[in-house]
Amino acid sequence: MATEQETANAVVNGGAATGSESLTVTDNRTGQVYELPISDGTVRAMDLRQIKVSEDEFGLMAYDPAFTNTAACRSAVTYIDGEAGILEHRGYSIEELCERSSFLEVAYLLIFGELPTGPQLDRWTFDIVHHTFVHEDLKQFFEGFRYDAHPMGMLLAGVGALSTFYPDAKQIEDPEERYMAAVRLIAKVPTLAAFSYRHNRGLPYVYPDNDLDFAGNFLSMMFKKTEAKYEPDPRLARALEVLFILHADHEQNCSTSAVRGVGSSDVDPYSAVAAGVAALYGPLHGGANEAVLRMLRRIESVDNIPAFLEKVKEREEKLMGFGHRVYKNYDPRARIIQQHMDEVFEATEYNALVEIARELEKRALDDEYFTSRKLYPNVDFYSGIIYEALEIPTEMFTVIFAIPRTAGWVAQWMEMNDDPEQKIARPRQIYTGDRGRDYVPVADRKGPEKIVGPPARRPKRPRRGA
Ligand code: CMC
């Protein structure tokens, strides 16, 4: 720590005396000057704690609701440059991975840091394929859900329930247990996802077909009827595989932060990943493509687009599938999806919603309201339309998002566990409530005379970011 005089010099000399990798802060309450080291473009929030008015004070904290400007970890899994629209996993561009890799290769890359060699990939694929079945008791567990249960609620419960089938996964420091949890999660989440759909439709569950690849097996578990063997259309299976790759990881988003936050308590990985599923359920995160489809259906026809966009500007509506916390440019994933759309539509029936989506995008990108706010289509704008073309019902969209994202959650969970700087997540707060109130016995409390039913609805709060 530099002395006050040295830091004062640093200010006078424009930072030359102490080097440029530091921040000099003057506390105007005391006149005290502090020098905070800058590393990787960040200052440590704990370094603020030394800034205080008196010795017995707690010290300065950073206030950052929704963590919009706080790095909570160091990570080598995924790189995003939101301004430039770049997404890379372990240094490989998403464009190249989508073109040249299978989803299981990308999952391996995320988790182990390198693309697998041939023998590594064979072993990895073998292990995943041989853990796709779920315990029959899980099937019984799913039977307990109402016929119309939302499949995402079922998946959430199913992933949480997996922890009870594999109690040894609690040994989170054991490399073998970790490996098995990674394999089981990636292998079984598609099975649970498909079972949730079949339950919802009143259809019998279809067991995994280990002769098919990852995406083909999922389509089989979803759509197989009476045929002896389901043969997926290779164009559709490839499009689904690409969607899986595109959704495999996306650095510290809401659900990944949930997995890391819950996992930081040293809970087993199934429970931590269940937290990720829960976070993904929300319409501002994984539920957005479902919301896009609902929006397109409400718009109904290309003629209604201008009126809809006016409502967005009036803030009566939100343009779902547009905007992103990180991308302030075209989401590269949206661009890749677009390249696969024609192929999918060739293999499936015409869908009028595609036309509405394309026109809506065109008009929004021509409109100063959206461009000035850097609102571009995100991955969810078109992914829902592809799922729809694959005849996957809307309520399954988020469930399908969870299948590949499981690989990212596992990779990030493992990285967190190996990071010596991490401890149980425990943010601070700015307390805004009362203090030291006198307790009043119930008979003496004053309040409205007549209370009937639940409290009045609160006014709708303004929409917040994810
Ligand atoms: N429609 C209309 N206006 C929007 C939208 C939108 N979709 N998104 C942002 N804005 C406006 C917002 O009202 C604000 O305007 P102003 O400055 O005048 O108040 C401005 O753009 C900045 O928005 P913000 O709320 O500060 O942005 P954010 O980073 O907090 O929110 C977001 C990001 C993704 C939550 C938001 O853009 C959104 O709700 N989009 C729709 C939902 C959606 O598509 N979510 C999927 C995200 S991609 C999937 C993933 O990676 O997980």
mmCIF file of N, CA and C in Angstrom, residues 142-264:
data_model
loop_
_atom_site.group_PDB
_atom_site.id
_atom_site.type_symbol
_atom_site.label_atom_id
_atom_site.label_comp_id
_atom_site.label_asym_id
_atom_site.label_seq_id
_atom_site.Cartn_x
_atom_site.Cartn_y
_atom_site.Cartn_z
ATOM 1 N N PHE A 142 -42.493 -39.068 -11.866
ATOM 2 C CA PHE A 142 -43.119 -38.209 -12.878
ATOM 3 C C PHE A 142 -44.619 -38.487 -12.995
ATOM 4 N N GLU A 143 -45.014 -39.745 -12.747
ATOM 5 C CA GLU A 143 -46.445 -40.085 -12.823
ATOM 6 C C GLU A 143 -47.257 -39.270 -11.817
ATOM 7 N N GLY A 144 -46.610 -38.830 -10.750
ATOM 8 C CA GLY A 144 -47.323 -38.087 -9.712
ATOM 9 C C GLY A 144 -47.706 -36.672 -10.121
ATOM 10 N N PHE A 145 -47.176 -36.197 -11.229
ATOM 11 C CA PHE A 145 -47.509 -34.833 -11.663
ATOM 12 C C PHE A 145 -48.878 -34.799 -12.323
ATOM 13 N N ARG A 146 -49.551 -33.671 -12.203
ATOM 14 C CA ARG A 146 -50.819 -33.479 -12.916
ATOM 15 C C ARG A 146 -50.583 -33.663 -14.408
ATOM 16 N N TYR A 147 -51.631 -34.039 -15.134
ATOM 17 C CA TYR A 147 -51.489 -34.315 -16.569
ATOM 18 C C TYR A 147 -50.997 -33.081 -17.325
ATOM 19 N N ASP A 148 -51.344 -31.872 -16.820
ATOM 20 C CA ASP A 148 -50.977 -30.663 -17.558
ATOM 21 C C ASP A 148 -49.814 -29.909 -16.898
ATOM 22 N N ALA A 149 -49.028 -30.622 -16.097
ATOM 23 C CA ALA A 149 -47.897 -29.958 -15.418
ATOM 24 C C ALA A 149 -46.942 -29.368 -16.455
ATOM 25 N N HIS A 150 -46.427 -28.166 -16.170
ATOM 26 C CA HIS A 150 -45.468 -27.565 -17.109
ATOM 27 C C HIS A 150 -44.209 -28.433 -17.104
ATOM 28 N N PRO A 151 -43.733 -28.836 -18.310
ATOM 29 C CA PRO A 151 -42.573 -29.739 -18.342
ATOM 30 C C PRO A 151 -41.324 -29.162 -17.675
ATOM 31 N N MET A 152 -41.212 -27.830 -17.628
ATOM 32 C CA MET A 152 -40.019 -27.252 -16.988
ATOM 33 C C MET A 152 -40.090 -27.479 -15.467
ATOM 34 N N GLY A 153 -41.294 -27.396 -14.916
ATOM 35 C CA GLY A 153 -41.453 -27.693 -13.482
ATOM 36 C C GLY A 153 -41.093 -29.146 -13.206
ATOM 37 N N MET A 154 -41.473 -30.029 -14.145
ATOM 38 C CA MET A 154 -41.151 -31.450 -13.978
ATOM 39 C C MET A 154 -39.640 -31.674 -14.082
ATOM 40 N N LEU A 155 -39.012 -30.995 -15.045
ATOM 41 C CA LEU A 155 -37.563 -31.166 -15.212
ATOM 42 C C LEU A 155 -36.821 -30.681 -13.962
ATOM 43 N N LEU A 156 -37.279 -29.530 -13.464
ATOM 44 C CA LEU A 156 -36.673 -28.959 -12.258
ATOM 45 C C LEU A 156 -36.715 -29.968 -11.113
ATOM 46 N N ALA A 157 -37.899 -30.554 -10.926
ATOM 47 C CA ALA A 157 -38.057 -31.535 -9.843
ATOM 48 C C ALA A 157 -37.234 -32.797 -10.142
ATOM 49 N N GLY A 158 -37.228 -33.211 -11.415
ATOM 50 C CA GLY A 158 -36.522 -34.436 -11.802
ATOM 51 C C GLY A 158 -35.017 -34.313 -11.575
ATOM 52 N N VAL A 159 -34.453 -33.165 -11.945
ATOM 53 C CA VAL A 159 -33.003 -32.979 -11.772
ATOM 54 C C VAL A 159 -32.678 -32.945 -10.273
ATOM 55 N N GLY A 160 -33.522 -32.253 -9.499
ATOM 56 C CA GLY A 160 -33.313 -32.235 -8.044
ATOM 57 C C GLY A 160 -33.389 -33.652 -7.485
ATOM 58 N N ALA A 161 -34.360 -34.425 -8.003
ATOM 59 C CA ALA A 161 -34.551 -35.791 -7.502
ATOM 60 C C ALA A 161 -33.343 -36.679 -7.814
ATOM 61 N N LEU A 162 -32.623 -36.386 -8.903
ATOM 62 C CA LEU A 162 -31.452 -37.210 -9.246
ATOM 63 C C LEU A 162 -30.459 -37.268 -8.080
ATOM 64 N N SER A 163 -30.414 -36.189 -7.286
ATOM 65 C CA SER A 163 -29.451 -36.162 -6.172
ATOM 66 C C SER A 163 -29.754 -37.283 -5.178
ATOM 67 N N THR A 164 -31.024 -37.694 -5.104
ATOM 68 C CA THR A 164 -31.373 -38.749 -4.139
ATOM 69 C C THR A 164 -30.999 -40.132 -4.684
ATOM 70 N N PHE A 165 -30.841 -40.226 -5.998
ATOM 71 C CA PHE A 165 -30.448 -41.508 -6.593
ATOM 72 C C PHE A 165 -28.936 -41.701 -6.563
ATOM 73 N N TYR A 166 -28.206 -40.597 -6.489
ATOM 74 C CA TYR A 166 -26.737 -40.671 -6.514
ATOM 75 C C TYR A 166 -26.157 -39.917 -5.320
ATOM 76 N N PRO A 167 -26.415 -40.419 -4.114
ATOM 77 C CA PRO A 167 -25.977 -39.667 -2.923
ATOM 78 C C PRO A 167 -24.462 -39.497 -2.843
ATOM 79 N N ASP A 168 -23.713 -40.390 -3.524
ATOM 80 C CA ASP A 168 -22.247 -40.257 -3.467
ATOM 81 C C ASP A 168 -21.755 -38.986 -4.166
ATOM 82 N N ALA A 169 -22.633 -38.384 -4.962
ATOM 83 C CA ALA A 169 -22.244 -37.144 -5.653
ATOM 84 C C ALA A 169 -21.965 -36.015 -4.668
ATOM 85 N N LYS A 170 -22.369 -36.230 -3.410
ATOM 86 C CA LYS A 170 -22.068 -35.217 -2.373
ATOM 87 C C LYS A 170 -20.563 -35.076 -2.172
ATOM 88 N N GLN A 171 -19.822 -36.114 -2.568
ATOM 89 C CA GLN A 171 -18.355 -36.044 -2.409
ATOM 90 C C GLN A 171 -17.786 -35.226 -3.565
ATOM 91 N N ILE A 172 -17.980 -33.941 -3.453
ATOM 92 C CA ILE A 172 -17.681 -33.086 -4.612
ATOM 93 C C ILE A 172 -16.194 -32.929 -4.887
ATOM 94 N N GLU A 173 -15.343 -33.345 -3.945
ATOM 95 C CA GLU A 173 -13.895 -33.254 -4.191
ATOM 96 C C GLU A 173 -13.378 -34.507 -4.896
ATOM 97 N N ASP A 174 -14.189 -35.549 -4.954
ATOM 98 C CA ASP A 174 -13.749 -36.822 -5.538
ATOM 99 C C ASP A 174 -13.855 -36.741 -7.066
ATOM 100 N N PRO A 175 -12.699 -36.818 -7.769
ATOM 101 C CA PRO A 175 -12.736 -36.627 -9.225
ATOM 102 C C PRO A 175 -13.643 -37.631 -9.937
ATOM 103 N N GLU A 176 -13.699 -38.862 -9.412
ATOM 104 C CA GLU A 176 -14.538 -39.857 -10.074
ATOM 105 C C GLU A 176 -16.027 -39.514 -9.918
ATOM 106 N N GLU A 177 -16.400 -39.076 -8.712
ATOM 107 C CA GLU A 177 -17.802 -38.687 -8.486
ATOM 108 C C GLU A 177 -18.167 -37.490 -9.361
ATOM 109 N N ARG A 178 -17.234 -36.567 -9.479
ATOM 110 C CA ARG A 178 -17.493 -35.384 -10.316
ATOM 111 C C ARG A 178 -17.700 -35.792 -11.771
ATOM 112 N N TYR A 179 -16.818 -36.681 -12.232
ATOM 113 C CA TYR A 179 -16.920 -37.130 -13.624
ATOM 114 C C TYR A 179 -18.266 -37.821 -13.842
ATOM 115 N N MET A 180 -18.636 -38.697 -12.893
ATOM 116 C CA MET A 180 -19.898 -39.428 -13.066
ATOM 117 C C MET A 180 -21.097 -38.475 -13.023
ATOM 118 N N ALA A 181 -21.013 -37.457 -12.179
ATOM 119 C CA ALA A 181 -22.127 -36.494 -12.119
ATOM 120 C C ALA A 181 -22.236 -35.745 -13.447
ATOM 121 N N ALA A 182 -21.069 -35.388 -14.028
ATOM 122 C CA ALA A 182 -21.084 -34.691 -15.321
ATOM 123 C C ALA A 182 -21.732 -35.578 -16.378
ATOM 124 N N VAL A 183 -21.289 -36.842 -16.428
ATOM 125 C CA VAL A 183 -21.823 -37.783 -17.420
ATOM 126 C C VAL A 183 -23.321 -37.981 -17.209
ATOM 127 N N ARG A 184 -23.702 -38.237 -15.963
ATOM 128 C CA ARG A 184 -25.119 -38.536 -15.698
ATOM 129 C C ARG A 184 -26.002 -37.331 -16.013
ATOM 130 N N LEU A 185 -25.544 -36.150 -15.646
ATOM 131 C CA LEU A 185 -26.385 -34.974 -15.907
ATOM 132 C C LEU A 185 -26.579 -34.771 -17.412
ATOM 133 N N ILE A 186 -25.476 -34.817 -18.157
ATOM 134 C CA ILE A 186 -25.591 -34.572 -19.610
ATOM 135 C C ILE A 186 -26.405 -35.685 -20.267
ATOM 136 N N ALA A 187 -26.269 -36.913 -19.769
ATOM 137 C CA ALA A 187 -26.975 -38.050 -20.373
ATOM 138 C C ALA A 187 -28.452 -38.106 -19.986
ATOM 139 N N LYS A 188 -28.772 -37.754 -18.752
ATOM 140 C CA LYS A 188 -30.137 -37.986 -18.264
ATOM 141 C C LYS A 188 -31.072 -36.796 -18.423
ATOM 142 N N VAL A 189 -30.518 -35.587 -18.492
ATOM 143 C CA VAL A 189 -31.413 -34.428 -18.634
ATOM 144 C C VAL A 189 -32.275 -34.552 -19.907
ATOM 145 N N PRO A 190 -31.709 -34.995 -21.074
ATOM 146 C CA PRO A 190 -32.580 -35.168 -22.249
ATOM 147 C C PRO A 190 -33.695 -36.202 -22.006
ATOM 148 N N THR A 191 -33.370 -37.253 -21.268
ATOM 149 C CA THR A 191 -34.379 -38.281 -21.003
ATOM 150 C C THR A 191 -35.504 -37.705 -20.134
ATOM 151 N N LEU A 192 -35.119 -36.987 -19.084
ATOM 152 C CA LEU A 192 -36.137 -36.368 -18.225
ATOM 153 C C LEU A 192 -36.945 -35.348 -19.017
ATOM 154 N N ALA A 193 -36.248 -34.613 -19.889
ATOM 155 C CA ALA A 193 -36.930 -33.588 -20.692
ATOM 156 C C ALA A 193 -37.986 -34.240 -21.582
ATOM 157 N N ALA A 194 -37.592 -35.317 -22.266
ATOM 158 C CA ALA A 194 -38.541 -35.990 -23.165
ATOM 159 C C ALA A 194 -39.673 -36.635 -22.371
ATOM 160 N N PHE A 195 -39.365 -37.212 -21.223
ATOM 161 C CA PHE A 195 -40.415 -37.826 -20.381
ATOM 162 C C PHE A 195 -41.431 -36.761 -19.954
ATOM 163 N N SER A 196 -40.943 -35.557 -19.647
ATOM 164 C CA SER A 196 -41.874 -34.508 -19.191
ATOM 165 C C SER A 196 -42.846 -34.159 -20.316
ATOM 166 N N TYR A 197 -42.327 -34.174 -21.554
ATOM 167 C CA TYR A 197 -43.189 -33.890 -22.711
ATOM 168 C C TYR A 197 -44.215 -35.009 -22.903
ATOM 169 N N ARG A 198 -43.758 -36.252 -22.848
ATOM 170 C CA ARG A 198 -44.654 -37.392 -23.082
ATOM 171 C C ARG A 198 -45.736 -37.426 -21.995
ATOM 172 N N HIS A 199 -45.355 -37.091 -20.763
ATOM 173 C CA HIS A 199 -46.334 -37.060 -19.682
ATOM 174 C C HIS A 199 -47.413 -36.030 -19.980
ATOM 175 N N ASN A 200 -46.941 -34.868 -20.405
ATOM 176 C CA ASN A 200 -47.830 -33.757 -20.700
ATOM 177 C C ASN A 200 -48.816 -34.105 -21.811
ATOM 178 N N ARG A 201 -48.366 -34.944 -22.746
ATOM 179 C CA ARG A 201 -49.209 -35.345 -23.876
ATOM 180 C C ARG A 201 -49.983 -36.621 -23.597
ATOM 181 N N GLY A 202 -49.776 -37.228 -22.454
ATOM 182 C CA GLY A 202 -50.440 -38.496 -22.150
ATOM 183 C C GLY A 202 -49.901 -39.639 -22.991
ATOM 184 N N LEU A 203 -48.670 -39.524 -23.438
ATOM 185 C CA LEU A 203 -48.062 -40.566 -24.282
ATOM 186 C C LEU A 203 -47.135 -41.438 -23.436
ATOM 187 N N PRO A 204 -46.962 -42.698 -23.840
ATOM 188 C CA PRO A 204 -46.025 -43.542 -23.082
ATOM 189 C C PRO A 204 -44.599 -43.029 -23.232
ATOM 190 N N TYR A 205 -43.808 -43.217 -22.198
ATOM 191 C CA TYR A 205 -42.416 -42.783 -22.269
ATOM 192 C C TYR A 205 -41.664 -43.657 -23.274
ATOM 193 N N VAL A 206 -40.730 -43.025 -23.979
ATOM 194 C CA VAL A 206 -39.888 -43.770 -24.923
ATOM 195 C C VAL A 206 -38.493 -43.846 -24.319
ATOM 196 N N TYR A 207 -37.981 -45.048 -24.196
ATOM 197 C CA TYR A 207 -36.641 -45.217 -23.621
ATOM 198 C C TYR A 207 -35.583 -44.747 -24.625
ATOM 199 N N PRO A 208 -34.416 -44.368 -24.116
ATOM 200 C CA PRO A 208 -33.352 -43.903 -25.028
ATOM 201 C C PRO A 208 -32.955 -44.965 -26.036
ATOM 202 N N ASP A 209 -32.558 -44.503 -27.224
ATOM 203 C CA ASP A 209 -32.062 -45.406 -28.267
ATOM 204 C C ASP A 209 -30.563 -45.122 -28.408
ATOM 205 N N ASN A 210 -29.769 -46.037 -27.901
ATOM 206 C CA ASN A 210 -28.318 -45.787 -27.847
ATOM 207 C C ASN A 210 -27.627 -45.904 -29.197
ATOM 208 N N ASP A 211 -28.368 -46.308 -30.241
ATOM 209 C CA ASP A 211 -27.763 -46.347 -31.585
ATOM 210 C C ASP A 211 -27.770 -44.965 -32.227
ATOM 211 N N LEU A 212 -28.589 -44.082 -31.706
ATOM 212 C CA LEU A 212 -28.716 -42.748 -32.324
ATOM 213 C C LEU A 212 -27.744 -41.769 -31.668
ATOM 214 N N ASP A 213 -27.443 -40.686 -32.400
ATOM 215 C CA ASP A 213 -26.575 -39.688 -31.779
ATOM 216 C C ASP A 213 -27.395 -38.851 -30.784
ATOM 217 N N PHE A 214 -26.725 -37.895 -30.139
ATOM 218 C CA PHE A 214 -27.337 -37.169 -29.022
ATOM 219 C C PHE A 214 -28.666 -36.502 -29.422
ATOM 220 N N ALA A 215 -28.635 -35.757 -30.527
ATOM 221 C CA ALA A 215 -29.851 -35.041 -30.950
ATOM 222 C C ALA A 215 -30.888 -36.034 -31.495
ATOM 223 N N GLY A 216 -30.431 -37.010 -32.273
ATOM 224 C CA GLY A 216 -31.344 -37.998 -32.852
ATOM 225 C C GLY A 216 -32.061 -38.786 -31.769
ATOM 226 N N ASN A 217 -31.332 -39.159 -30.724
ATOM 227 C CA ASN A 217 -31.937 -39.895 -29.613
ATOM 228 C C ASN A 217 -33.002 -39.040 -28.932
ATOM 229 N N PHE A 218 -32.711 -37.739 -28.789
ATOM 230 C CA PHE A 218 -33.702 -36.874 -28.147
ATOM 231 C C PHE A 218 -34.977 -36.805 -28.999
ATOM 232 N N LEU A 219 -34.807 -36.660 -30.318
ATOM 233 C CA LEU A 219 -35.995 -36.608 -31.193
ATOM 234 C C LEU A 219 -36.773 -37.920 -31.090
ATOM 235 N N SER A 220 -36.047 -39.035 -30.986
ATOM 236 C CA SER A 220 -36.711 -40.335 -30.864
ATOM 237 C C SER A 220 -37.528 -40.406 -29.565
ATOM 238 N N MET A 221 -36.918 -39.972 -28.461
ATOM 239 C CA MET A 221 -37.636 -40.036 -27.170
ATOM 240 C C MET A 221 -38.853 -39.110 -27.171
ATOM 241 N N MET A 222 -38.786 -38.054 -27.984
ATOM 242 C CA MET A 222 -39.905 -37.110 -28.067
ATOM 243 C C MET A 222 -41.015 -37.647 -28.970
ATOM 244 N N PHE A 223 -40.631 -38.139 -30.158
ATOM 245 C CA PHE A 223 -41.639 -38.319 -31.211
ATOM 246 C C PHE A 223 -41.911 -39.753 -31.644
ATOM 247 N N LYS A 224 -41.173 -40.719 -31.139
ATOM 248 C CA LYS A 224 -41.380 -42.104 -31.586
ATOM 249 C C LYS A 224 -42.811 -42.540 -31.232
ATOM 250 N N LYS A 225 -43.444 -43.178 -32.220
ATOM 251 C CA LYS A 225 -44.819 -43.647 -31.967
ATOM 252 C C LYS A 225 -44.806 -45.176 -31.974
ATOM 253 N N THR A 226 -45.339 -45.757 -33.061
ATOM 254 C CA THR A 226 -45.450 -47.224 -33.066
ATOM 255 C C THR A 226 -44.339 -47.883 -33.885
ATOM 256 N N GLU A 227 -43.568 -47.069 -34.611
ATOM 257 C CA GLU A 227 -42.526 -47.668 -35.455
ATOM 258 C C GLU A 227 -41.491 -48.420 -34.609
ATOM 259 N N ALA A 228 -40.902 -49.466 -35.189
ATOM 260 C CA ALA A 228 -39.933 -50.264 -34.437
ATOM 261 C C ALA A 228 -38.704 -49.423 -34.120
ATOM 262 N N LYS A 229 -38.312 -48.600 -35.091
ATOM 263 C CA LYS A 229 -37.142 -47.744 -34.859
ATOM 264 C C LYS A 229 -37.424 -46.360 -35.419
ATOM 265 N N TYR A 230 -37.173 -45.344 -34.634
ATOM 266 C CA TYR A 230 -37.392 -43.970 -35.098
ATOM 267 C C TYR A 230 -36.174 -43.522 -35.903
ATOM 268 N N GLU A 231 -36.448 -42.985 -37.088
ATOM 269 C CA GLU A 231 -35.317 -42.500 -37.892
ATOM 270 C C GLU A 231 -35.421 -40.995 -38.072
ATOM 271 N N PRO A 232 -34.606 -40.247 -37.341
ATOM 272 C CA PRO A 232 -34.725 -38.788 -37.428
ATOM 273 C C PRO A 232 -34.282 -38.266 -38.792
ATOM 274 N N ASP A 233 -34.962 -37.207 -39.257
ATOM 275 C CA ASP A 233 -34.529 -36.527 -40.483
ATOM 276 C C ASP A 233 -33.160 -35.901 -40.193
ATOM 277 N N PRO A 234 -32.122 -36.261 -40.951
ATOM 278 C CA PRO A 234 -30.772 -35.754 -40.617
ATOM 279 C C PRO A 234 -30.691 -34.231 -40.624
ATOM 280 N N ARG A 235 -31.498 -33.556 -41.467
ATOM 281 C CA ARG A 235 -31.452 -32.088 -41.499
ATOM 282 C C ARG A 235 -31.960 -31.519 -40.170
ATOM 283 N N LEU A 236 -33.027 -32.150 -39.665
ATOM 284 C CA LEU A 236 -33.601 -31.651 -38.413
ATOM 285 C C LEU A 236 -32.697 -31.996 -37.227
ATOM 286 N N ALA A 237 -32.128 -33.202 -37.288
ATOM 287 C CA ALA A 237 -31.235 -33.605 -36.192
ATOM 288 C C ALA A 237 -30.016 -32.680 -36.144
ATOM 289 N N ARG A 238 -29.502 -32.323 -37.319
ATOM 290 C CA ARG A 238 -28.334 -31.427 -37.358
ATOM 291 C C ARG A 238 -28.704 -30.031 -36.842
ATOM 292 N N ALA A 239 -29.893 -29.548 -37.266
ATOM 293 C CA ALA A 239 -30.316 -28.214 -36.790
ATOM 294 C C ALA A 239 -30.449 -28.216 -35.270
ATOM 295 N N LEU A 240 -30.991 -29.301 -34.734
ATOM 296 C CA LEU A 240 -31.139 -29.384 -33.274
ATOM 297 C C LEU A 240 -29.764 -29.448 -32.605
ATOM 298 N N GLU A 241 -28.858 -30.193 -33.224
ATOM 299 C CA GLU A 241 -27.490 -30.299 -32.703
ATOM 300 C C GLU A 241 -26.831 -28.907 -32.652
ATOM 301 N N VAL A 242 -27.036 -28.135 -33.722
ATOM 302 C CA VAL A 242 -26.467 -26.781 -33.763
ATOM 303 C C VAL A 242 -27.095 -25.918 -32.658
ATOM 304 N N LEU A 243 -28.408 -26.049 -32.475
ATOM 305 C CA LEU A 243 -29.055 -25.293 -31.396
ATOM 306 C C LEU A 243 -28.484 -25.711 -30.043
ATOM 307 N N PHE A 244 -28.213 -27.000 -29.895
ATOM 308 C CA PHE A 244 -27.604 -27.472 -28.641
ATOM 309 C C PHE A 244 -26.234 -26.816 -28.439
ATOM 310 N N ILE A 245 -25.434 -26.781 -29.507
ATOM 311 C CA ILE A 245 -24.092 -26.183 -29.378
ATOM 312 C C ILE A 245 -24.231 -24.693 -29.011
ATOM 313 N N LEU A 246 -25.169 -24.019 -29.679
ATOM 314 C CA LEU A 246 -25.337 -22.575 -29.450
ATOM 315 C C LEU A 246 -25.740 -22.251 -28.011
ATOM 316 N N HIS A 247 -26.421 -23.197 -27.368
ATOM 317 C CA HIS A 247 -26.926 -22.922 -26.023
ATOM 318 C C HIS A 247 -26.075 -23.551 -24.924
ATOM 319 N N ALA A 248 -24.908 -24.105 -25.303
ATOM 320 C CA ALA A 248 -24.162 -24.908 -24.327
ATOM 321 C C ALA A 248 -23.631 -24.096 -23.142
ATOM 322 N N ASP A 249 -23.199 -22.882 -23.411
ATOM 323 C CA ASP A 249 -22.723 -22.062 -22.281
ATOM 324 C C ASP A 249 -22.778 -20.597 -22.687
ATOM 325 N N HIS A 250 -22.901 -19.736 -21.713
ATOM 326 C CA HIS A 250 -22.932 -18.314 -22.043
ATOM 327 C C HIS A 250 -22.435 -17.499 -20.867
ATOM 328 N N GLU A 251 -21.314 -17.838 -20.380
ATOM 329 C CA GLU A 251 -20.632 -17.275 -19.203
ATOM 330 C C GLU A 251 -21.575 -16.973 -18.041
ATOM 331 N N GLN A 252 -21.443 -15.845 -17.362
ATOM 332 C CA GLN A 252 -22.108 -15.720 -16.050
ATOM 333 C C GLN A 252 -23.533 -15.182 -16.156
ATOM 334 N N ASN A 253 -24.372 -15.891 -16.905
ATOM 335 C CA ASN A 253 -25.780 -15.488 -17.022
ATOM 336 C C ASN A 253 -26.536 -15.843 -15.734
ATOM 337 N N CYS A 254 -27.831 -15.557 -15.736
ATOM 338 C CA CYS A 254 -28.623 -15.733 -14.511
ATOM 339 C C CYS A 254 -28.577 -17.177 -13.993
ATOM 340 N N SER A 255 -28.792 -18.169 -14.888
ATOM 341 C CA SER A 255 -28.848 -19.551 -14.395
ATOM 342 C C SER A 255 -27.470 -20.070 -13.995
ATOM 343 N N THR A 256 -26.438 -19.689 -14.735
ATOM 344 C CA THR A 256 -25.090 -20.131 -14.383
ATOM 345 C C THR A 256 -24.683 -19.523 -13.045
ATOM 346 N N SER A 257 -25.048 -18.260 -12.848
ATOM 347 C CA SER A 257 -24.753 -17.636 -11.555
ATOM 348 C C SER A 257 -25.510 -18.355 -10.447
ATOM 349 N N ALA A 258 -26.735 -18.826 -10.775
ATOM 350 C CA ALA A 258 -27.516 -19.568 -9.774
ATOM 351 C C ALA A 258 -26.805 -20.881 -9.436
ATOM 352 N N VAL A 259 -26.297 -21.584 -10.472
ATOM 353 C CA VAL A 259 -25.582 -22.846 -10.232
ATOM 354 C C VAL A 259 -24.342 -22.585 -9.376
ATOM 355 N N ARG A 260 -23.605 -21.550 -9.738
ATOM 356 C CA ARG A 260 -22.396 -21.233 -8.967
ATOM 357 C C ARG A 260 -22.769 -20.825 -7.538
ATOM 358 N N GLY A 261 -23.791 -19.978 -7.423
ATOM 359 C CA GLY A 261 -24.193 -19.485 -6.094
ATOM 360 C C GLY A 261 -24.639 -20.626 -5.196
ATOM 361 N N VAL A 262 -25.507 -21.481 -5.713
ATOM 362 C CA VAL A 262 -26.006 -22.604 -4.910
ATOM 363 C C VAL A 262 -24.881 -23.620 -4.698
ATOM 364 N N GLY A 263 -24.107 -23.869 -5.760
ATOM 365 C CA GLY A 263 -23.002 -24.825 -5.652
ATOM 366 C C GLY A 263 -21.936 -24.369 -4.658
ATOM 367 N N SER A 264 -21.854 -23.064 -4.425
ATOM 368 C CA SER A 264 -20.817 -22.558 -3.515
ATOM 369 C C SER A 264 -21.069 -23.002 -2.074
#
